[in-house]
Amino acid sequence: MHDMAIEIRNLSKRFISTKRRAIVFPVERKAVDALRSVNLDIPRGRVYGLLGPNGAGKTTLIKILATLVIPTSGTATIMGHDVLSDSSAVRAIIGVCQGNERSIYWKLSARENLVFFGRLYRLTKTEAKERADELLGQMGLLDKADEKVENLSHGMRMKIVFARALLHDPPVLLLDEPTQGLDPTFATDLRRHVQKELRDKTILLTTHYMHEADMLCDKIALINDGEIKSVGTPHELKEEVRDYDSIHIIMRGVPDMTRIRALEEVLSASVTEQDGGAELVVTARNGYDLARRVLNLLHDTPGVRVERFEVKEPTLDDVFLKLTGRRIED
Amino acid sequence: MHQDAASPTTEGGQRERTDIPPRVLLDWRAARIFAEKNLMISLRYPANIIVWGVVPILWLAPYVLMMTALSGSAGTIRFQELSGFDDFVKFAIVGWFVYQYVDNAIWSIGNNFRWEQFSGTLEPLFVAPVSRVSILLGAAISDTVFTTLSAVVLLGTSCVLFGVSYSFVMVAPVILTLLLMLFALFGFGFMVAGLILVFKDPSVLTQLVDTVAFTVTPVNYPVQALPPYARFLAYLVPATIAMEVIRHLLIDAYIEMSVFLTSIMFLLLLLVGFWVVGLAAFRYAERWTKERGSMGGF
């Protein structure tokens, strides 16, 4: 039995996009490195997070493991089966959930969808029906089992997409942004399901929600521009910014960011405008000391009135910022 | 070889399902499951089924009416000399009956793939551990069920409307010929499905092939009416032989055994040829798409 459920060695993927401005012009080729020499070892029974902003390469990695994309170089194996040369074996032992509510048949009911896919995964009709009902029950959708998918809410559809990945009880799950766009209740339901029901599975979870990665993952790989920047437990990663604090200030008006960023020891500063006001987040060493200076500066800025402020422990986003110079949710 | 590492248990006593299905070219069970799903979805649009039961007769009627207006239902002496049949209406109805299947085989697999692409369900299908051929064939089978319905309605209503009748004593050879033709044309459908993976919408190309096939196959006129070089092309389309054989079986209720067996052999050869080319083209297209990561795009 393989100790590692997923082994990835020097995996790279280069996409070549072509564009022709007009029929008489030559084709312009542009190379985009979606993955650059990625190495990962994921032990059995672990929840492994892949955290990074949009376009970081998370989905490309999932698609390579799901045998939907061929890598440019390198190898990847799942339970010892190579994703290229043994792709049919790989497909039998993985469950894939992509955060796309359109990946099920809207004209079929929830149960019909699950029974159809279950049978494709070699369950008998009776087994598929039983399994579909079991999963719909776990998802709290049994009363909607015979409802056509087109009549269900976005959250319910995503739960069906999620349930489909579990139909054949695969040992490895590839979850690509499973909670993206879900309202908080549905997202919490799915996260709880992962925590309670799927602890025996090896899960590779991609997300750009830090709290999701923090909550679910035993280990996290931070990925940016196709490169793995750091790997560790959430605690180990946060140790990298142990000396930093994150100052959150809610205010009316808009701050002068140039002056704030010019302050000494500021690692980063970002502002999110909201309803005539803004939320300013400043990450820096000695947060309390810096908070005083930032508040003084805001006090002197015309039109700005601070409503409340908080100094928080650093988050994975701060780790990411330190490593890459950008925020995950940018 | 079925490697069955059934449900080993991990250290924590957890169950794991790691059954590896055998690698097969064609899994009939999966094809049937896929076809059933398509039929179920089609039945959710009942109006379409009714319309498709009626439309083919509206396509056929203008040809029959034009020909009978020009020369009566028997057609001209020239037509009788070329075709070997003395009733144009009977001749054309069989042509249209068979062409329903040709049209279906050319369009169905590709259209199904296109529909899956638009629905967003193509990638989940490609992640399932079933052979691609099973999915392709399942798509073809479901549409063939509806085509059979449509073709039978066409045959029945044509007999009533135009007052013709056929002999149905040789049904088994008719079905065998139709099946061989259909399966040969499915090979072409595989190629269209590959084109859809690559180009996303090759409907113009498919329409071109469909129109060329309609022109060179003996739907409304015998092959002998074509210029000599086009006759060669006609016999590369499995429908040509199928139409000729089925006309003899349904109109004359007789065909020489040697002619029948030669035709069946020729259809078998075309079937193998179309499948080899179709599957190779599809596999190439699948790899091409996976290298570019454009499987789910449309």
XYZ file of C-alpha atoms in Angstrom:
628
model
C 0.000 0.000 0.000
C 1.369 3.429 -0.897
C 1.989 5.766 2.047
C 1.447 8.774 -0.148
C -1.985 9.085 -1.705
C -0.815 11.771 -4.116
C 2.763 12.268 -5.293
C 3.618 15.134 -7.584
C 7.124 15.531 -9.013
C 8.394 18.554 -10.971
C 4.975 19.059 -12.522
C 4.829 21.898 -15.023
C 2.149 23.088 -17.373
C 2.666 25.680 -20.052
C -0.346 26.858 -22.033
C 0.240 28.436 -25.399
C -2.442 30.875 -26.366
C -2.671 31.983 -29.969
C -4.203 35.149 -31.310
C -4.483 36.561 -34.806
C -5.370 40.245 -34.981
C -6.674 39.920 -38.522
C -6.607 37.232 -41.161
C -3.580 38.791 -42.907
C -1.499 39.020 -39.731
C 0.607 36.120 -38.477
C -0.556 34.180 -35.424
C 0.762 35.641 -32.172
C 1.744 33.029 -29.608
C 1.929 33.709 -25.923
C 3.171 31.199 -23.364
C 1.614 31.122 -19.904
C 3.201 28.966 -17.209
C 0.248 27.766 -15.176
C 2.427 25.427 -13.089
C 6.184 25.587 -12.549
C 7.925 22.503 -11.268
C 5.437 21.682 -8.536
C 6.380 19.035 -5.971
C 3.877 17.779 -3.411
C 3.494 14.672 -1.278
C 0.078 14.149 0.228
C -0.171 11.310 2.758
C -3.273 9.130 2.982
C -6.172 10.375 5.027
C -5.051 14.004 5.124
C -6.868 17.138 4.073
C -4.417 19.147 2.042
C -5.176 22.698 1.061
C -3.991 24.540 -1.992
C -4.380 28.187 -1.213
C -3.835 30.947 -3.688
C -5.502 33.757 -5.584
C -7.421 33.339 -8.848
C -5.085 32.351 -11.676
C -2.456 30.892 -9.330
C -2.616 27.427 -10.947
C -4.890 25.632 -8.467
C -7.495 24.488 -10.987
C -4.839 23.441 -13.503
C -3.278 21.180 -10.867
C -6.670 19.670 -10.002
C -7.442 19.120 -13.688
C -4.130 17.354 -14.262
C -4.847 15.055 -11.319
C -8.381 14.513 -12.641
C -6.871 13.444 -16.010
C -8.516 16.360 -17.837
C -5.279 18.181 -18.667
C -1.959 16.717 -19.823
C 1.084 18.255 -18.108
C 3.964 19.675 -20.120
C 6.488 17.852 -17.934
C 6.787 16.036 -14.633
C 4.725 13.247 -13.124
C 1.772 12.814 -10.812
C 0.488 9.621 -9.269
C -2.617 8.878 -7.228
C -2.439 5.769 -5.053
C 0.502 4.725 -7.209
C -1.371 5.129 -10.501
C 0.164 7.537 -12.980
C -2.355 10.149 -14.146
C -1.089 9.917 -17.718
C -0.306 6.283 -18.368
C -2.916 4.802 -16.014
C -5.646 7.397 -16.307
C -8.603 4.999 -16.268
C -7.449 3.550 -12.927
C -7.006 7.067 -11.563
C -10.540 8.040 -12.595
C -11.939 5.070 -10.689
C -10.367 6.089 -7.375
C -10.934 9.820 -7.383
C -13.997 11.905 -6.725
C -13.933 15.338 -8.306
C -16.004 18.324 -7.274
C -15.549 21.462 -9.317
C -17.359 24.531 -8.089
C -19.706 24.652 -11.053
C -23.421 24.214 -10.538
C -23.882 23.615 -14.265
C -22.006 20.339 -14.194
C -25.176 18.348 -13.499
C -28.279 17.852 -15.640
C -30.849 20.513 -14.831
C -33.678 18.629 -16.527
C -33.154 15.627 -14.266
C -34.004 15.446 -10.590
C -31.369 15.407 -7.853
C -31.829 11.659 -7.419
C -31.794 10.927 -11.177
C -28.516 12.827 -11.520
C -26.856 10.908 -8.730
C -28.190 7.549 -9.898
C -26.937 8.221 -13.443
C -23.434 9.153 -12.326
C -23.407 6.379 -9.714
C -24.095 3.803 -12.408
C -21.295 5.262 -14.553
C -19.095 4.627 -11.518
C -20.064 0.962 -11.732
C -22.710 0.862 -9.008
C -25.755 -1.263 -9.790
C -29.049 0.571 -10.197
C -30.159 -0.452 -6.706
C -26.801 0.468 -5.145
C -26.831 3.802 -6.944
C -30.353 4.588 -5.688
C -29.465 3.667 -2.118
C -26.247 5.651 -2.236
C -27.996 8.651 -3.799
C -30.586 8.671 -1.025
C -27.906 8.247 1.637
C -25.949 11.224 0.313
C -29.037 13.367 -0.262
C -29.961 12.616 3.357
C -26.517 13.674 4.572
C -26.817 16.878 2.543
C -30.279 17.596 3.934
C -31.834 17.298 0.482
C -33.868 14.119 0.762
C -37.130 16.046 0.566
C -35.891 17.606 -2.701
C -34.730 14.298 -4.208
C -37.384 14.220 -6.922
C -37.282 17.932 -7.682
C -35.753 18.867 -11.031
C -32.370 20.521 -10.520
C -33.511 23.595 -12.453
C -35.975 24.298 -9.614
C -33.348 24.138 -6.870
C -31.263 26.962 -5.412
C -27.577 27.491 -6.232
C -26.550 26.101 -2.844
C -28.637 22.969 -3.282
C -27.196 22.359 -6.753
C -23.677 22.695 -5.370
C -24.508 20.147 -2.693
C -25.578 17.721 -5.438
C -22.316 18.368 -7.326
C -20.491 17.698 -4.074
C -22.508 14.526 -3.414
C -21.679 13.252 -6.897
C -17.979 13.231 -6.007
C -18.745 10.899 -3.094
C -21.020 8.425 -4.917
C -18.471 5.659 -5.397
C -16.854 6.235 -2.005
C -13.467 7.118 -3.520
C -10.368 7.178 -1.323
C -9.165 10.435 -2.890
C -11.221 13.605 -3.308
C -10.252 16.578 -5.432
C -12.335 19.546 -4.335
C -11.871 22.626 -6.495
C -13.334 25.702 -4.790
C -16.354 23.723 -3.542
C -17.826 26.612 -1.564
C -17.231 29.371 -4.099
C -20.254 31.628 -4.408
C -22.223 29.762 -1.745
C -24.122 31.632 0.918
C -22.597 31.229 4.400
C -25.117 28.605 5.571
C -24.521 26.239 2.643
C -20.755 26.826 2.808
C -20.764 26.006 6.517
C -22.829 22.845 5.834
C -20.307 21.617 3.272
C -17.323 22.406 5.475
C -18.954 20.595 8.367
C -19.553 17.599 6.103
C -15.869 17.507 5.144
C -14.868 17.710 8.806
C -17.314 15.133 10.142
C -17.948 12.615 7.369
C -14.790 12.592 5.271
C -11.995 12.309 7.791
C -10.852 8.985 6.314
C -10.414 10.459 2.828
C -7.373 12.002 1.269
C -8.583 15.400 0.168
C -6.913 18.003 -1.992
C -8.891 21.175 -1.522
C -8.300 24.319 -3.505
C -9.687 27.531 -2.153
C -8.996 31.184 -1.933
C -10.894 31.439 1.342
C -8.264 31.553 4.072
C -10.591 30.688 6.914
C -11.759 27.612 4.971
C -8.190 26.399 4.515
C -7.402 27.239 8.130
C -10.451 25.372 9.381
C -10.291 22.224 7.226
C -6.713 21.532 6.245
C -4.075 19.504 8.029
C -1.492 21.019 5.747
C -1.543 23.899 3.295
C 0.478 24.707 0.198
C 0.529 28.353 -0.749
C 0.599 28.730 -4.522
C 1.178 31.801 -6.615
C 1.930 32.158 -10.327
C 2.136 28.383 -10.661
C 4.776 27.986 -7.951
C 4.437 26.478 -4.501
C 5.718 29.198 -2.195
C 5.483 27.422 1.128
C 4.045 24.269 2.670
C 3.109 23.652 6.258
C 0.357 23.292 8.811
C -1.701 26.460 9.293
C 0.171 26.990 12.564
C 3.607 26.523 10.963
C 2.748 28.930 8.170
C 1.531 31.580 10.577
C 4.801 31.236 12.466
C 6.431 32.865 9.451
C 4.650 36.116 10.379
C 4.673 35.576 14.131
C 6.092 39.052 14.716
C 3.434 40.726 12.651
C 0.019 42.074 13.571
C -2.897 42.937 11.419
C -4.628 46.233 12.181
C -8.226 46.526 10.979
C -9.736 50.013 11.002
C -13.346 50.785 10.015
C -13.881 54.441 9.110
C -16.066 56.943 7.306
C -14.313 58.555 4.341
C -11.306 57.287 2.389
C -7.730 57.274 3.790
C -4.615 58.570 2.044
C -2.929 55.264 1.236
C 0.329 56.799 0.029
C 1.024 58.296 3.438
C 0.017 55.095 5.256
C 2.224 52.897 3.086
C 5.111 55.302 3.678
C 5.045 54.600 7.404
C 8.022 52.625 8.677
C 7.567 48.871 9.300
C 4.374 48.630 7.238
C 4.459 45.287 5.431
C 1.290 45.973 3.524
C -1.751 48.179 3.535
C -4.984 47.661 1.667
C -8.343 49.367 1.714
C -11.822 48.080 0.847
C -14.419 50.778 0.243
C -17.887 50.074 1.591
C -21.062 52.209 1.922
C -19.413 55.661 2.037
C -16.711 54.336 4.294
C -13.770 51.965 4.145
C -12.013 49.121 5.903
C -8.279 49.627 6.130
C -6.048 46.638 6.850
C -2.420 47.318 7.733
C 0.042 44.536 8.470
C 3.173 45.404 10.336
C 5.549 44.539 13.119
C 4.620 45.951 16.528
C 0.996 46.425 15.583
C -0.088 48.345 18.664
C 2.675 50.886 18.295
C 1.948 51.344 14.629
C -1.815 51.491 15.220
C -1.314 54.644 17.258
C 0.632 56.306 14.442
C -1.935 55.237 11.796
C -4.800 56.558 13.911
C -3.001 59.890 14.354
C -2.484 60.091 10.619
C -6.153 59.324 9.933
C -7.194 61.878 12.517
C -5.333 64.519 10.491
C -6.909 63.443 7.180
C -9.860 65.651 6.182
C -13.191 63.792 5.806
C -12.020 60.689 7.663
C -13.612 59.594 10.936
C -12.479 56.359 12.602
C -15.398 54.294 13.899
C -13.534 51.334 15.383
C -10.236 49.499 15.189
C -8.888 46.124 16.131
C -5.431 44.517 16.225
C -5.664 40.861 15.149
C -3.372 37.856 15.013
C -1.848 37.391 11.541
C -3.794 35.268 9.091
C -2.752 33.001 6.247
C -3.403 35.952 3.990
C -0.640 37.823 5.805
C 1.677 34.863 5.293
C 0.807 34.867 1.622
C 1.402 38.589 1.445
C 4.810 38.255 3.039
C 5.793 35.506 0.599
C 4.374 36.907 -2.614
C 3.725 40.603 -2.098
C 0.042 40.177 -2.930
C -3.076 39.228 -1.070
C -4.969 36.006 -1.811
C -8.293 37.718 -2.307
C -6.857 40.501 -4.526
C -8.000 -7.945 -16.783
C -10.008 -6.719 -13.844
C -7.672 -5.692 -11.051
C -9.806 -5.835 -7.973
C -8.107 -4.453 -4.924
C -11.481 -4.451 -3.256
C -11.925 -2.239 -0.262
C -8.668 -2.458 1.672
C -8.743 -1.158 5.199
C -6.510 1.637 6.428
C -4.848 1.794 9.827
C -7.794 3.610 11.292
C -10.123 0.838 10.184
C -11.600 3.023 7.464
C -13.054 1.492 4.373
C -11.621 2.396 1.004
C -13.099 1.547 -2.345
C -10.325 1.125 -4.870
C -11.923 -1.218 -7.411
C -10.212 -0.589 -10.690
C -12.499 -1.278 -13.631
C -11.075 -3.244 -16.543
C -9.815 -1.141 -19.420
C -12.120 -1.937 -22.314
C -12.716 -0.327 -25.677
C -16.466 -0.493 -25.357
C -18.604 -0.969 -22.262
C -22.151 -1.722 -23.439
C -23.539 -1.219 -19.959
C -22.181 2.320 -19.784
C -23.446 3.046 -23.308
C -26.911 1.873 -22.286
C -26.857 3.977 -19.097
C -25.832 7.030 -21.103
C -28.534 6.376 -23.702
C -31.171 5.961 -20.971
C -30.169 9.300 -19.481
C -30.482 11.005 -22.867
C -33.878 9.429 -23.476
C -35.060 10.549 -20.065
C -34.004 14.124 -20.785
C -35.567 14.028 -24.272
C -38.882 12.928 -22.780
C -38.849 16.119 -20.727
C -39.383 17.932 -24.045
C -42.428 16.036 -25.418
C -43.314 18.682 -28.012
C -39.992 18.047 -29.795
C -40.781 14.370 -30.196
C -44.153 15.101 -31.760
C -42.652 17.655 -34.153
C -39.842 15.306 -35.201
C -42.443 12.646 -35.937
C -44.078 14.942 -38.481
C -41.232 16.960 -40.018
C -39.664 14.199 -42.219
C -42.880 13.726 -44.174
C -42.844 17.441 -44.924
C -39.321 17.079 -46.316
C -40.258 14.136 -48.496
C -43.602 15.439 -49.808
C -42.233 18.162 -52.163
C -39.993 15.638 -53.993
C -42.819 13.144 -54.427
C -45.307 15.804 -55.504
C -42.870 17.348 -57.981
C -42.030 13.998 -59.550
C -45.661 12.866 -59.811
C -46.606 16.253 -61.288
C -43.930 15.813 -63.958
C -44.389 12.199 -64.889
C -46.908 10.402 -62.702
C -46.113 8.140 -59.772
C -44.350 5.536 -61.920
C -41.775 8.062 -63.082
C -40.358 8.157 -66.600
C -39.097 5.250 -68.665
C -35.632 6.691 -68.233
C -36.046 6.534 -64.450
C -37.209 2.912 -64.708
C -34.197 2.019 -66.859
C -31.721 3.630 -64.496
C -33.197 2.502 -61.207
C -34.700 -0.847 -62.082
C -37.880 0.131 -60.241
C -41.197 1.093 -61.812
C -42.608 3.271 -59.039
C -40.848 6.514 -58.132
C -42.923 7.119 -55.002
C -42.068 3.714 -53.526
C -38.422 4.319 -54.491
C -38.229 7.734 -52.839
C -40.022 6.765 -49.625
C -37.470 4.000 -48.947
C -34.683 6.455 -49.711
C -36.044 8.941 -47.200
C -36.736 6.196 -44.652
C -33.079 5.110 -44.740
C -31.778 8.674 -44.905
C -33.442 9.431 -41.581
C -30.836 7.128 -40.052
C -28.001 8.623 -42.082
C -28.931 12.112 -40.960
C -29.147 10.896 -37.381
C -25.785 9.114 -37.480
C -24.019 12.142 -38.940
C -25.475 14.641 -36.479
C -26.416 12.798 -33.294
C -23.067 12.057 -31.643
C -21.665 15.489 -32.411
C -24.822 17.275 -31.305
C -24.880 15.310 -28.088
C -21.295 16.263 -27.332
C -22.036 19.868 -28.140
C -25.017 19.768 -25.812
C -22.916 18.267 -23.010
C -20.351 21.018 -23.580
C -22.995 23.726 -23.264
C -24.518 22.027 -20.230
C -21.158 21.913 -18.464
C -21.421 18.136 -18.046
C -18.726 17.058 -20.491
C -15.876 17.252 -17.966
C -17.689 15.183 -15.308
C -18.356 12.552 -17.977
C -14.688 12.496 -18.943
C -13.710 12.078 -15.294
C -15.942 9.001 -14.937
C -14.158 5.663 -15.340
C -15.896 4.642 -18.554
C -14.466 4.324 -22.027
C -15.046 7.255 -24.348
C -16.480 4.944 -26.999
C -19.237 3.938 -24.579
C -20.258 7.562 -24.138
C -20.105 8.188 -27.893
C -22.134 5.105 -28.640
C -24.642 5.838 -25.887
C -25.256 9.225 -27.476
C -25.797 7.587 -30.844
C -28.125 4.897 -29.515
C -30.488 7.295 -27.753
C -30.949 9.352 -30.904
C -31.396 6.186 -32.961
C -34.403 5.292 -30.817
C -36.079 8.575 -31.743
C -35.006 8.251 -35.360
C -36.633 4.831 -35.521
C -39.833 6.379 -34.228
C -39.597 9.162 -36.774
C -38.668 6.793 -39.652
C -41.521 4.392 -38.881
C -43.972 7.305 -38.730
C -42.576 8.496 -42.065
C -42.994 5.073 -43.644
C -46.507 4.608 -42.255
C -47.871 8.048 -43.115
C -46.247 7.954 -46.569
C -47.949 4.646 -47.350
C -51.304 6.140 -46.345
C -50.828 9.543 -47.988
C -49.340 8.322 -51.270
C -51.200 5.019 -51.443
C -48.210 2.701 -51.677
C -47.409 -0.547 -49.883
C -44.293 -2.599 -49.185
C -43.479 -6.190 -48.506
C -42.426 -6.851 -44.947
C -41.552 -10.536 -45.333
C -37.795 -9.874 -45.186
C -37.588 -7.707 -42.098
C -34.527 -9.396 -40.575
C -32.203 -8.649 -43.555
C -33.537 -5.079 -43.606
C -32.673 -4.628 -39.930
C -29.237 -6.228 -40.398
C -28.464 -3.919 -43.320
C -29.706 -0.854 -41.434
C -27.663 -1.760 -38.359
C -24.448 -2.245 -40.326
C -24.984 1.061 -42.117
C -25.744 2.824 -38.857
C -22.745 1.458 -37.026
C -20.492 2.332 -39.954
C -21.803 5.891 -39.879
C -21.311 6.083 -36.112
C -17.599 5.923 -36.956
C -18.056 9.189 -38.802
C -19.947 10.505 -35.762
C -16.881 9.763 -33.605
C -14.848 11.979 -35.895
C -17.432 14.775 -35.602
C -17.315 14.449 -31.801
C -13.534 14.879 -32.007
C -13.981 17.961 -34.153
C -16.352 19.348 -31.543
C -13.741 18.878 -28.818
C -11.241 20.829 -30.909
C -13.290 23.414 -32.802
C -16.303 23.473 -30.436
C -18.777 24.154 -33.247
C -18.084 22.318 -36.501
C -21.754 22.435 -37.570
C -20.887 24.015 -40.914
C -18.563 21.126 -41.727
C -21.139 18.590 -40.582
C -23.794 20.297 -42.693
C -21.465 20.124 -45.684
C -20.900 16.393 -45.188
C -24.615 15.825 -44.679
C -25.476 17.722 -47.858
C -22.828 15.905 -49.906
C -24.081 12.568 -48.554
C -27.661 13.525 -49.407
C -26.621 14.505 -52.931
C -24.597 11.421 -53.791
C -26.681 8.741 -52.067
C -29.681 7.398 -53.982
C -32.376 9.029 -51.874
C -34.445 10.555 -54.681
C -32.640 9.216 -57.760
C -30.533 6.165 -58.546
C -26.752 6.305 -58.344
C -26.635 5.855 -62.138
C -28.000 9.394 -62.478
C -24.753 10.762 -61.003
C -21.687 11.629 -63.080
C -19.247 8.645 -63.056
C -16.752 10.196 -60.594
C -19.572 10.977 -58.141
C -20.741 7.350 -58.271
C -17.426 6.298 -56.775
C -17.967 8.787 -53.960
C -21.524 7.488 -53.481
C -20.277 3.974 -52.757
C -17.978 5.283 -50.026
C -21.101 6.292 -48.111
C -22.547 3.176 -46.449
C -26.064 4.488 -47.076
C -25.781 3.900 -50.815
C -25.447 0.139 -50.527
C -27.975 0.048 -47.688
C -30.593 1.897 -49.731
C -30.102 -0.351 -52.740
C -30.385 -3.525 -50.672
C -33.348 -2.328 -48.615
C -35.225 -1.213 -51.737
C -34.935 -4.704 -53.172
C -36.071 -6.223 -49.891
C -39.027 -3.924 -49.316
C -40.201 -3.350 -52.898
C -39.312 -6.619 -54.694
C -39.314 -8.789 -51.545
C -36.327 -10.506 -53.163
C -32.592 -10.081 -53.517
C -30.060 -12.509 -54.901
C -28.155 -14.114 -52.057
C -24.763 -13.380 -53.649
C -25.659 -9.693 -54.063
C -26.891 -9.522 -50.475
C -23.782 -11.187 -49.046
C -21.461 -9.009 -51.116
C -23.304 -5.932 -49.888
C -23.055 -7.077 -46.280
C -19.324 -7.720 -46.674
C -18.837 -4.305 -48.198
C -20.789 -2.674 -45.360
C -18.651 -4.555 -42.846
C -15.500 -3.279 -44.536
C -16.817 0.278 -44.461
C -17.778 -0.191 -40.798
C -14.253 -1.238 -39.839
C -12.734 1.561 -41.912
C -15.026 4.266 -40.498
C -14.480 3.099 -36.910
C -10.700 2.980 -37.231
C -10.567 6.464 -38.735
C -13.290 7.849 -36.419
C -11.750 6.536 -33.209
C -8.242 7.583 -34.206
C -9.520 11.080 -34.982
C -11.410 11.258 -31.685
C -8.412 10.082 -29.658
C -6.167 12.603 -31.368
C -8.712 15.349 -30.692
C -9.070 14.328 -27.033
C -5.307 14.489 -26.536
C -5.104 17.786 -28.400
C -7.800 19.244 -26.147
C -6.211 17.942 -22.955
C -2.869 19.427 -23.901
C -4.518 22.814 -24.295
C -6.777 22.431 -21.261
C -9.835 23.339 -23.302
C -12.050 20.334 -22.607
C -14.765 22.248 -20.779
C -14.699 25.285 -23.036
C -17.381 26.024 -25.599
